[in-house]
mmCIF file of C-alpha atoms in Angstrom:
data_model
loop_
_atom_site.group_PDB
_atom_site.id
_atom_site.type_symbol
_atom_site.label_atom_id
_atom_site.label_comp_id
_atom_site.label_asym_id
_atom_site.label_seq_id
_atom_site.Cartn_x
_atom_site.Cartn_y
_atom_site.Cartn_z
ATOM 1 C CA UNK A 1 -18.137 10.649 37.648
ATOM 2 C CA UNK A 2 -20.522 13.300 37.689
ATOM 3 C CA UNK A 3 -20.761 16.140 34.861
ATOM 4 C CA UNK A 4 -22.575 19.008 34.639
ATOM 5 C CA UNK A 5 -23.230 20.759 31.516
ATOM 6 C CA UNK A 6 -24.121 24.609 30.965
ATOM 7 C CA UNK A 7 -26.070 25.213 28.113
ATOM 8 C CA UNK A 8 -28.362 22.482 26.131
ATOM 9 C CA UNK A 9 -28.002 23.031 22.653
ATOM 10 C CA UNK A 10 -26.960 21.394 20.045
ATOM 11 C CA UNK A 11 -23.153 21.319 21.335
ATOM 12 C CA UNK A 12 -24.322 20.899 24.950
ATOM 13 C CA UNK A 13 -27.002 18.784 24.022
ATOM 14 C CA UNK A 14 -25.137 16.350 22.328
ATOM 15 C CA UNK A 15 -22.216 15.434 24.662
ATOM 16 C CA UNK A 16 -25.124 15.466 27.315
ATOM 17 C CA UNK A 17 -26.549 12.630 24.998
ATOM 18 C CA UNK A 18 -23.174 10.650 24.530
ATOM 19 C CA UNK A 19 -22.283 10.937 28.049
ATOM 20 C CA UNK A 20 -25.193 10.192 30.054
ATOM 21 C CA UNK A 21 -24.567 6.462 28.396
ATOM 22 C CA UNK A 22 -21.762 6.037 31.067
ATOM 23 C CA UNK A 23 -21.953 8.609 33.255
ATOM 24 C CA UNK A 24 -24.222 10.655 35.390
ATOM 25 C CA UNK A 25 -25.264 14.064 33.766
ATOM 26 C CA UNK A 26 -26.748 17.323 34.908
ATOM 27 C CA UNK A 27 -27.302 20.217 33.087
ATOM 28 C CA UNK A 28 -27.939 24.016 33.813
ATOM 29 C CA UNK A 29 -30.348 25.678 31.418
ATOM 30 C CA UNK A 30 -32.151 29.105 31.582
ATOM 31 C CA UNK A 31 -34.656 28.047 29.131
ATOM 32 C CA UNK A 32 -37.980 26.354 29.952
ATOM 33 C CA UNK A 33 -38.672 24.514 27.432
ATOM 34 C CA UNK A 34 -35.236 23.463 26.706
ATOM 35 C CA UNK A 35 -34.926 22.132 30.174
ATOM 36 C CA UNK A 36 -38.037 20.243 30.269
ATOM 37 C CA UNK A 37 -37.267 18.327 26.802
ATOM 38 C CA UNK A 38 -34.022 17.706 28.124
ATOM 39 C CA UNK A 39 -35.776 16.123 31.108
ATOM 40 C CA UNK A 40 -38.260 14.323 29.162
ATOM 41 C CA UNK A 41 -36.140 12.582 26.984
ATOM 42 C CA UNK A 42 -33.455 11.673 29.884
ATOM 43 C CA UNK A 43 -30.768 13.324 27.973
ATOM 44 C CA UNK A 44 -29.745 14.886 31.849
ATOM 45 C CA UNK A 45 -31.122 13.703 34.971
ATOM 46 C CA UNK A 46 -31.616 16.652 36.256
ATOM 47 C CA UNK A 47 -31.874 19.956 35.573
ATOM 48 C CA UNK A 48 -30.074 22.740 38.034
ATOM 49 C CA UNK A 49 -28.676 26.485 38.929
ATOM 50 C CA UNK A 50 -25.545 26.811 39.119
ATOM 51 C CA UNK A 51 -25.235 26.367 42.861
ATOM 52 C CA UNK A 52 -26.266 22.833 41.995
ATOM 53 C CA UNK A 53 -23.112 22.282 40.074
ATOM 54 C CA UNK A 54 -20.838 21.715 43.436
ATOM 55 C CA UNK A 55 -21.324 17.615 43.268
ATOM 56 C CA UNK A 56 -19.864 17.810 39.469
ATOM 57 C CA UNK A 57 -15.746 16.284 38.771
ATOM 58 C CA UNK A 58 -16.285 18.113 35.371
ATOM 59 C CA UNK A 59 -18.268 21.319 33.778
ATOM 60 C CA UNK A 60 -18.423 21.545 30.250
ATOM 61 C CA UNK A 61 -19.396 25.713 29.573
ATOM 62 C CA UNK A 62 -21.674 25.265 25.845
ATOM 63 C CA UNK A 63 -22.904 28.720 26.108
ATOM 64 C CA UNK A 64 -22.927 30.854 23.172
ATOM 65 C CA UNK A 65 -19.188 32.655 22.614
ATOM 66 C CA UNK A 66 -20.163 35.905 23.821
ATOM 67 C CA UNK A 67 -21.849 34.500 27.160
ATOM 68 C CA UNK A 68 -19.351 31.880 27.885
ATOM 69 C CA UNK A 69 -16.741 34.290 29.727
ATOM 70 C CA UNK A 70 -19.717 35.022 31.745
ATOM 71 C CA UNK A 71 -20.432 31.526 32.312
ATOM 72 C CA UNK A 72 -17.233 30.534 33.426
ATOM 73 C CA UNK A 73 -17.027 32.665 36.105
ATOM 74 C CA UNK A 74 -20.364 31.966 37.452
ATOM 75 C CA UNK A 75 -19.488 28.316 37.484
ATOM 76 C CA UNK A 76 -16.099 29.301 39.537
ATOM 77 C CA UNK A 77 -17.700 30.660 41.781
ATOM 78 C CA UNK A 78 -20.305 27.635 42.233
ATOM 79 C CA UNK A 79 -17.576 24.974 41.759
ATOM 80 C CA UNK A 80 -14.103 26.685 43.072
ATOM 81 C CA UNK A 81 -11.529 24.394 42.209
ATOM 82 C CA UNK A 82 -13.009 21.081 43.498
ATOM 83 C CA UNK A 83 -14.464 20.575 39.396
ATOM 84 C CA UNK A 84 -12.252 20.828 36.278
ATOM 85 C CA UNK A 85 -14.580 23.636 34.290
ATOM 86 C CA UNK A 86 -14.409 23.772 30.092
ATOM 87 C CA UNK A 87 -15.522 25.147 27.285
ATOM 88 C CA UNK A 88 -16.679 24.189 24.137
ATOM 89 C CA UNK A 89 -15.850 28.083 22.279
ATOM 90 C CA UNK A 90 -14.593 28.454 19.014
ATOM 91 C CA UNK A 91 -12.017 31.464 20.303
ATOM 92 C CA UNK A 92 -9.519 30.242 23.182
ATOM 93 C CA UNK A 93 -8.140 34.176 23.539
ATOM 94 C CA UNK A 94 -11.549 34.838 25.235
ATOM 95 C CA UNK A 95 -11.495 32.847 28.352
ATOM 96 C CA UNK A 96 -11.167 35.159 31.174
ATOM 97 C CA UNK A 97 -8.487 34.153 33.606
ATOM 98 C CA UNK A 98 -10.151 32.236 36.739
ATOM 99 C CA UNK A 99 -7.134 32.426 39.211
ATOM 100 C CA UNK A 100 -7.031 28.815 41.012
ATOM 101 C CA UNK A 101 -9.304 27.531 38.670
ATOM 102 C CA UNK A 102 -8.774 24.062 37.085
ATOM 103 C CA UNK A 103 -9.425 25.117 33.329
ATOM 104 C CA UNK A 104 -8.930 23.062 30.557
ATOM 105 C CA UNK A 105 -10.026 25.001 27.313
ATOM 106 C CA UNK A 106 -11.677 22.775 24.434
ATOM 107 C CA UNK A 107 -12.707 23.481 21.450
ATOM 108 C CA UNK A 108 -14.775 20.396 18.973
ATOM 109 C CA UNK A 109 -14.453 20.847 15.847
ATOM 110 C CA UNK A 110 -17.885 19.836 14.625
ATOM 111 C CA UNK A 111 -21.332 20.600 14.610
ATOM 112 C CA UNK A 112 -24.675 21.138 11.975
ATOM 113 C CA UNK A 113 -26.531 23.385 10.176
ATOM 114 C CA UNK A 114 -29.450 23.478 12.702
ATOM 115 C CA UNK A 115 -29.230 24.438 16.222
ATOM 116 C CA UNK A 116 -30.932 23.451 19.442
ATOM 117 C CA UNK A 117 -31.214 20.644 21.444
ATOM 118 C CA UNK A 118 -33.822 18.689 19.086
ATOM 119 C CA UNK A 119 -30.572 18.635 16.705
ATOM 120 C CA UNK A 120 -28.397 17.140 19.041
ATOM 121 C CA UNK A 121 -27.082 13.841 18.001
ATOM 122 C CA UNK A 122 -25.254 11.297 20.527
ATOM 123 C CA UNK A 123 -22.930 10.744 17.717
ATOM 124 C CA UNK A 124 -22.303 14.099 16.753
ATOM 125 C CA UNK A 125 -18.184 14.221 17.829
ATOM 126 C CA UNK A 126 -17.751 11.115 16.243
ATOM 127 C CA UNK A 127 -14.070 10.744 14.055
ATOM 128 C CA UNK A 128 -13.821 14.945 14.590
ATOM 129 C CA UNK A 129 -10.935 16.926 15.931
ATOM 130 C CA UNK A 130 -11.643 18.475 19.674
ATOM 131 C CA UNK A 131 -8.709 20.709 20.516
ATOM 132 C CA UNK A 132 -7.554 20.697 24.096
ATOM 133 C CA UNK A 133 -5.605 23.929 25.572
ATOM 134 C CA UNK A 134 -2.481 21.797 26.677
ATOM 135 C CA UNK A 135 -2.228 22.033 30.743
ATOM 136 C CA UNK A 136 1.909 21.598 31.608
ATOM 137 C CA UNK A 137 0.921 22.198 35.257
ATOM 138 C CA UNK A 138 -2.561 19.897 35.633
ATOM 139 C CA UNK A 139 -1.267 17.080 33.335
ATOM 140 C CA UNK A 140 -3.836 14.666 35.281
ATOM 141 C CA UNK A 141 -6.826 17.392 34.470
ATOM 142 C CA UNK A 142 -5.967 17.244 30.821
ATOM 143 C CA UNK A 143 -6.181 13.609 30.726
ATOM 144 C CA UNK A 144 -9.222 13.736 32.351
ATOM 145 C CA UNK A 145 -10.862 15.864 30.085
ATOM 146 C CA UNK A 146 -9.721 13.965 27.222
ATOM 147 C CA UNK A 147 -10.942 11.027 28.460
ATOM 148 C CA UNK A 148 -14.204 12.484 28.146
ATOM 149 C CA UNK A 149 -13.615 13.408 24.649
ATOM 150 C CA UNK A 150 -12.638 10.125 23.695
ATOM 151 C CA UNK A 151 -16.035 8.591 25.323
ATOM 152 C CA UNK A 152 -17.687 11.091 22.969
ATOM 153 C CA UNK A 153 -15.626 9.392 20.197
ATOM 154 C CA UNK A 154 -13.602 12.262 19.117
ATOM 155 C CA UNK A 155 -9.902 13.106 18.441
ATOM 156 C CA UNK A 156 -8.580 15.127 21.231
ATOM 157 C CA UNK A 157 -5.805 17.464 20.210
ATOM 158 C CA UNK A 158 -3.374 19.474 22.451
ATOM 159 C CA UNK A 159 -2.662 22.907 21.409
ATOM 160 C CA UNK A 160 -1.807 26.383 23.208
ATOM 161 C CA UNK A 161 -4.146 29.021 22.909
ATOM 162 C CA UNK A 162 -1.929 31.108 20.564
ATOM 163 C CA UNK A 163 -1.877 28.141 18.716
ATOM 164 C CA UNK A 164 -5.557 27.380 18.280
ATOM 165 C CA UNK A 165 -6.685 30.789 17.516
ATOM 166 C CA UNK A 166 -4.217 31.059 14.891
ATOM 167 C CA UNK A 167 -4.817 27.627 13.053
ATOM 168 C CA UNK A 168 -8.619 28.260 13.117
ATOM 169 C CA UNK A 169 -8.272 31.196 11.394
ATOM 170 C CA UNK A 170 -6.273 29.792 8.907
ATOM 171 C CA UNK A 171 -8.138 26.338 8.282
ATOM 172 C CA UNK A 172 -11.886 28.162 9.372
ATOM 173 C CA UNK A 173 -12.538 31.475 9.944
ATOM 174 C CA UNK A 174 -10.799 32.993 6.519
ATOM 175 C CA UNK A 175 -12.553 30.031 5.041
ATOM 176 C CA UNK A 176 -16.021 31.561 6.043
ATOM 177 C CA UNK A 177 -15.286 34.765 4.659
ATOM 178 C CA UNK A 178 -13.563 33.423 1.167
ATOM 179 C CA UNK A 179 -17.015 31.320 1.281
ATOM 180 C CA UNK A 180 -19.475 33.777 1.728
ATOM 181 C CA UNK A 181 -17.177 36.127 -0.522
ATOM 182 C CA UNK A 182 -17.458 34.004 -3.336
ATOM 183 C CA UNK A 183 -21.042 32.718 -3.246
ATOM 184 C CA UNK A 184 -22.449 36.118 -3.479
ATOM 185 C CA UNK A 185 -19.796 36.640 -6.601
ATOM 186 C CA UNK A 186 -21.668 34.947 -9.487
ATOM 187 C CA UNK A 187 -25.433 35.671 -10.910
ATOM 188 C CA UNK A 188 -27.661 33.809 -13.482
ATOM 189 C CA UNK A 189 -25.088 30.537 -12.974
ATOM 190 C CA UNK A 190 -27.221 26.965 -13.934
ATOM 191 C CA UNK A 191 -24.066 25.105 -14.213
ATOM 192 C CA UNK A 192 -22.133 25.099 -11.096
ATOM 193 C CA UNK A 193 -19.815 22.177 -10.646
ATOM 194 C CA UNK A 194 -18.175 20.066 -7.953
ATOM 195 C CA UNK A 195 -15.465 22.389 -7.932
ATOM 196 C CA UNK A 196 -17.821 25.719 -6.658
ATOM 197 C CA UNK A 197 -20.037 23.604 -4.626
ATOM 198 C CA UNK A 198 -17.158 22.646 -2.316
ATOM 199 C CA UNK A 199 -15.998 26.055 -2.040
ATOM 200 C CA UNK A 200 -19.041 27.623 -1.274
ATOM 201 C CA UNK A 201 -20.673 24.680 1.016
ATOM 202 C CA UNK A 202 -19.714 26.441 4.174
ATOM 203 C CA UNK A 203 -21.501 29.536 3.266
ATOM 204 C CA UNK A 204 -24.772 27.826 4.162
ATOM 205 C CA UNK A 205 -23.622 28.149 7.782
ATOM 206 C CA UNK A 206 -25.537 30.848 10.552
ATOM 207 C CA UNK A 207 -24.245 34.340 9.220
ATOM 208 C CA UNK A 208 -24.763 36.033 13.153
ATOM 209 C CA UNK A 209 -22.651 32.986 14.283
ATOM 210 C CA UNK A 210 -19.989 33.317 12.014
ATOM 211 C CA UNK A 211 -19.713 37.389 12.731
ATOM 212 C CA UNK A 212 -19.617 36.837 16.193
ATOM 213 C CA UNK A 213 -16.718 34.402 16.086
ATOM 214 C CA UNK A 214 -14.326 35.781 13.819
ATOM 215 C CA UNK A 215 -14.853 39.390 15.804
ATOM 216 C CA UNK A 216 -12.996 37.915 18.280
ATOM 217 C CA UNK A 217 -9.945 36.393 16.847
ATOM 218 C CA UNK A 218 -9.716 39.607 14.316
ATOM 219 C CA UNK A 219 -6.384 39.506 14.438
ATOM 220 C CA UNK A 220 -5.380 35.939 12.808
ATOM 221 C CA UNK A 221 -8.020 36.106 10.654
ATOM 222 C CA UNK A 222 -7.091 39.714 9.326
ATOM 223 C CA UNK A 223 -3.750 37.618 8.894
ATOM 224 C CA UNK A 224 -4.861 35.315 6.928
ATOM 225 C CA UNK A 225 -7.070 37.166 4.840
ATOM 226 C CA UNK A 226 -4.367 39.318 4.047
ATOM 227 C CA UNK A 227 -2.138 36.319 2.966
ATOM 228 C CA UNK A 228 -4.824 35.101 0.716
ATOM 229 C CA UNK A 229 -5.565 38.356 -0.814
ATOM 230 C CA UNK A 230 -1.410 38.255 -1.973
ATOM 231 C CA UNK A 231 -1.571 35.546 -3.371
ATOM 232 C CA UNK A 232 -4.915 36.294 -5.672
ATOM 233 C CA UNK A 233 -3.338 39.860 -6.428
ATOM 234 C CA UNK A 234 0.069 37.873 -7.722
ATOM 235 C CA UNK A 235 -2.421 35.836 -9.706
ATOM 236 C CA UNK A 236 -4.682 38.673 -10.894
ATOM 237 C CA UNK A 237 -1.414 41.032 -11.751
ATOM 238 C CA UNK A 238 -0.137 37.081 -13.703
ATOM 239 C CA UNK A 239 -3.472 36.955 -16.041
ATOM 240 C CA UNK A 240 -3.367 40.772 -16.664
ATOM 241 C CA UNK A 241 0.123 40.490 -17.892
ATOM 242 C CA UNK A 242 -0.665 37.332 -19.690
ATOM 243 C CA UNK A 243 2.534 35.702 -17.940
ATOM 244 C CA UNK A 244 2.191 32.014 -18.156
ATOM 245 C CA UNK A 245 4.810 31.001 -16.223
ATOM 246 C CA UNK A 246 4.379 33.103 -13.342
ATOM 247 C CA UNK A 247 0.623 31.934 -12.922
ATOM 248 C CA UNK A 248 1.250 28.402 -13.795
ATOM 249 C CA UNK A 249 3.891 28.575 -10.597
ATOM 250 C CA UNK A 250 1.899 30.681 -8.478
ATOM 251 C CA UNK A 251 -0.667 27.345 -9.358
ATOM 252 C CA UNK A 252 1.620 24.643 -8.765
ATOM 253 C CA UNK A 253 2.297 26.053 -4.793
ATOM 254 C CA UNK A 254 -1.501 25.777 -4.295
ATOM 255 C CA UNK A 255 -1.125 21.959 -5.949
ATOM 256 C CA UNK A 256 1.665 21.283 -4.043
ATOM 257 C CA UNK A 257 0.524 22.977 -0.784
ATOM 258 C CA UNK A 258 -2.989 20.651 -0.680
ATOM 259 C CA UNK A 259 -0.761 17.712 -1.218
ATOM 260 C CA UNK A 260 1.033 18.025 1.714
ATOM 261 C CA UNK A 261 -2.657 18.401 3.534
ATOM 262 C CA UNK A 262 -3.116 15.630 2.450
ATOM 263 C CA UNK A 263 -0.350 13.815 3.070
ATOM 264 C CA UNK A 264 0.723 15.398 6.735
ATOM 265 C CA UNK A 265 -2.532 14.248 9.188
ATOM 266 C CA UNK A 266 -0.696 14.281 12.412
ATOM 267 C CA UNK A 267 -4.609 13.497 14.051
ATOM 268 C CA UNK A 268 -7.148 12.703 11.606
ATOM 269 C CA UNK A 269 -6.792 10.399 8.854
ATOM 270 C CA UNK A 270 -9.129 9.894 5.538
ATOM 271 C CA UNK A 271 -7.609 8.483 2.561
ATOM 272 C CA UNK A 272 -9.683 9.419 -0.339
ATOM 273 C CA UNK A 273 -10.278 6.924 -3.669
ATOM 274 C CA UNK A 274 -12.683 8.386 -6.804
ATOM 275 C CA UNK A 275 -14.678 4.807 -8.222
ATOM 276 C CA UNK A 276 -16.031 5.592 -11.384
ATOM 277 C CA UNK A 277 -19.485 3.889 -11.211
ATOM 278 C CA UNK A 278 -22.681 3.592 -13.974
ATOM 279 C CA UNK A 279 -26.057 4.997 -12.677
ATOM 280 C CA UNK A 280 -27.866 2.043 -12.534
ATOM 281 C CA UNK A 281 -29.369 -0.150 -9.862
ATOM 282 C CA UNK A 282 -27.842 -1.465 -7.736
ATOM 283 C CA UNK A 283 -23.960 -0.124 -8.499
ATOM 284 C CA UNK A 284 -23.747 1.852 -4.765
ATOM 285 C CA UNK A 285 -24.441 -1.956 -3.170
ATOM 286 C CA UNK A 286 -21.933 -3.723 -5.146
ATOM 287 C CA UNK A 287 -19.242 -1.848 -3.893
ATOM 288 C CA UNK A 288 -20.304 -1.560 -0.571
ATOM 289 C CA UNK A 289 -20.368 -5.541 -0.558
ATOM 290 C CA UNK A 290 -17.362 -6.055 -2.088
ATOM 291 C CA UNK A 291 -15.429 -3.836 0.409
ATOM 292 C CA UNK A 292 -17.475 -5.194 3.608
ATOM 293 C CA UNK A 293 -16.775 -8.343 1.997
ATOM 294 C CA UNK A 294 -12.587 -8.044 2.981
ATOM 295 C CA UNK A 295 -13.906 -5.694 6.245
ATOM 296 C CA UNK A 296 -13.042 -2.499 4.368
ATOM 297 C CA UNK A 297 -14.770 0.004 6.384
ATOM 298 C CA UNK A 298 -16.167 3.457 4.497
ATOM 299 C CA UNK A 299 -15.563 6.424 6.650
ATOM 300 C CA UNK A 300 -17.318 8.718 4.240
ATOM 301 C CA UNK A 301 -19.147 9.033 0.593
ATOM 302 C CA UNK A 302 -19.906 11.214 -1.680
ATOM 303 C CA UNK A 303 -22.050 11.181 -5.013
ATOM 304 C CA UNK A 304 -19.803 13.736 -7.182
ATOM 305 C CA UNK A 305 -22.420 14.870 -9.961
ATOM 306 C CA UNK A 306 -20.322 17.186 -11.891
ATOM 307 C CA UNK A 307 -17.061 15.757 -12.507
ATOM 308 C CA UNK A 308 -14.724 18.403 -13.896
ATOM 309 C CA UNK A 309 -11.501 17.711 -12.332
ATOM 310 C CA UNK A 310 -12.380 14.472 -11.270
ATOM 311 C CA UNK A 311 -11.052 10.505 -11.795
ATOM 312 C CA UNK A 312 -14.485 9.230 -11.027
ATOM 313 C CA UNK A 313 -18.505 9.670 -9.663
ATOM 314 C CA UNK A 314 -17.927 8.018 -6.479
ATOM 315 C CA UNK A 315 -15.686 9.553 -3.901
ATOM 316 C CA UNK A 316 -14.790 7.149 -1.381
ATOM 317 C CA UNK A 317 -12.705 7.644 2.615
ATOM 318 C CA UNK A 318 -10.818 5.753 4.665
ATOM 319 C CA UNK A 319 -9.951 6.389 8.147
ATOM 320 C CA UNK A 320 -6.511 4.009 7.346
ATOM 321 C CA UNK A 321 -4.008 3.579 4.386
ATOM 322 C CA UNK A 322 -4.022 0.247 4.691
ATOM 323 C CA UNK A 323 -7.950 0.230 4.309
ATOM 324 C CA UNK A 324 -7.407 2.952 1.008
ATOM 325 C CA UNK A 325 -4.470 0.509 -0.539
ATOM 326 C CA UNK A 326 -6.613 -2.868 -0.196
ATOM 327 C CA UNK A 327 -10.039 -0.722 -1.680
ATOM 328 C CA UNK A 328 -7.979 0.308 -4.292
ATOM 329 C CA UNK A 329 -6.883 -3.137 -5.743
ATOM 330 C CA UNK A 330 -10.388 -4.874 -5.299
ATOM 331 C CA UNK A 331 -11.970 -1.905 -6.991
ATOM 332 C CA UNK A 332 -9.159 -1.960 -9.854
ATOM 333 C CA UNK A 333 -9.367 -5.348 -10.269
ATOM 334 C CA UNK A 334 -13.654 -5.041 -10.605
ATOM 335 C CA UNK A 335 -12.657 -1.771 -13.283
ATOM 336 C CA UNK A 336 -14.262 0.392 -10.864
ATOM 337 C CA UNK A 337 -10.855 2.349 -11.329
#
């Protein structure tokens, strides 16, 4: 199989990284330097225009948002519909409509705080969701292109467009903007916990980025803003009134609502445990023997340093519940719970 790839960035970059282990890669990319460090460091093996794309059973479009309409169509009209063409935008809604085309929309859900292809990262897509717009009529195109997703070690996930747009602006884009909201809130704080460092941690990300994607899936995000702003104005109008009830309610839906995130992962599974761990030498290596010991494997840690809120220092995932259950005895039975 043959794939070409527009754009080498840090999206672009990376699958051309994972891929070019098994397949064999080409990549179109207007800049220079870019192109030439590509080159050098055989993450393509070869760089082209678009015309050279005809050879190519896949395009993946890793533009920027606001080019990749653009791109698209120039790579129609290179490819016609002897390649299946994607995309790697955060926005489905945008994708201009390609009649004949074999388009399978994707969006992965994953990436870093740095950009360019000197960020890219072979295992970049690794364990993270990469939405697929479901394709009724080109079932075999779909598979296809998730077969490429899975090489890259990701989750793919079928959605429609209306669907995608919508559940990113729940679970991301209204996110962003409660983020970078609240971070610009407080002044003079030297005490921020666990509790405001998780809610703020996605405020770090590119500002012009994050503008230019939720611009164009205003609606659903307006949505969801909207829903978020009731719910703080029923909590606001609780503490005015100094109504107990109704705020200790109006708390128990969010308790019970992250629950059920937690308990309904239809494609990605972590299990999460909290050891509670002295700072001393040594402490992060006994537990990481003891669970490699009974081939427990740690998806993902996390050093919690203020702990309001929480059972313990050491937050601990598992990709299984099986995996989470067996931790959780060996660490009980050690008192590391």
């Amino acid at each position: 199989m043959v794939i070409g790839i527009v754009g080498l960035g840090l999206i672009g970059g990376s699958i051309a990284l994972r891929l070019s282990e098994k397949y064999t890669v080409i990549g179109v990319e207007p800049c220079a330097e870019t192109a030439a460090y590509a080159l050098e460091h055989k993450i393509v093996s070869r760089v082209t225009d678009y015309a050279g794309l005809t050879g190519c059973d896949v395009v993946f479009v890793c533009a920027p948002i606001e080019r990749t309409p653009d791109c698209m169509r120039r790579v129609y009209d290179a490819v016609g519909d002897r390649a299946i063409i994607t995309d790697v935008a955060s926005v489905k809604g945008i994708l201009p409509a390609l009649p004949g085309a074999r388009v399978i929309g994707g969006h992965p859900m994953a990436g870093t705080e740095f950009s360019g292809i000197r960020a890219a990262k072979a295992h970049l897509f690794e364990n993270a969701y990469y939405v697929l717009i479901r394709a009724d009529e080109t079932p075999a195109d779909w598979e296809t292109v998730a077969g490429l997703v899975r090489d890259l070690g990701a989750k793919p996930v079928a959605m429609t467009v209306q669907e995608h747009d919508r559940q990113v602006a729940e679970v991301s884009h209204m996110p962003h903007i409660v983020a970078y909201a609240l971070a610009a809130t407080p002044s003079d704080v030297t005490i921020a916990g666990t509790g405001f460092y998780d809610m703020t941690r996605i405020a770090h990300s590119d500002p012009q980025f994050w503008c230019s994607v939720i611009r164009r899936n205003k609606e659903n995000t307006l949505q969801a803003v909207e829903r978020v702003r009731a719910r703080l104005d029923a909590m606001t109008d609780a503490l005015t009134n100094d109504d107990g009830d109704v705020l200790q309610k109006l708390f128990a839906e969010g308790q019970a609502g992250r629950i059920r995130l937690e308990e309904d992962r239809p494609n990605l599974e972590e299990y999460v445990l909290s050891a509670d761990i002295r700072d001393e030498v040594g402490a992060l290596k006994s537990i990481g023997d003891l669970l490699a010991s009974e081939n427990i494997n740690v998806c993902n840690l996390q050093i919690v340093h203020s702990r309001e809120g929480e059972g313990g220092v050491l937050r601990l995932g598992f990709r299984t519940r099986g995996d989470c259950s067996r931790a959780a005895v060996l660490l009980k039975e050690r008192g590391y719970l």
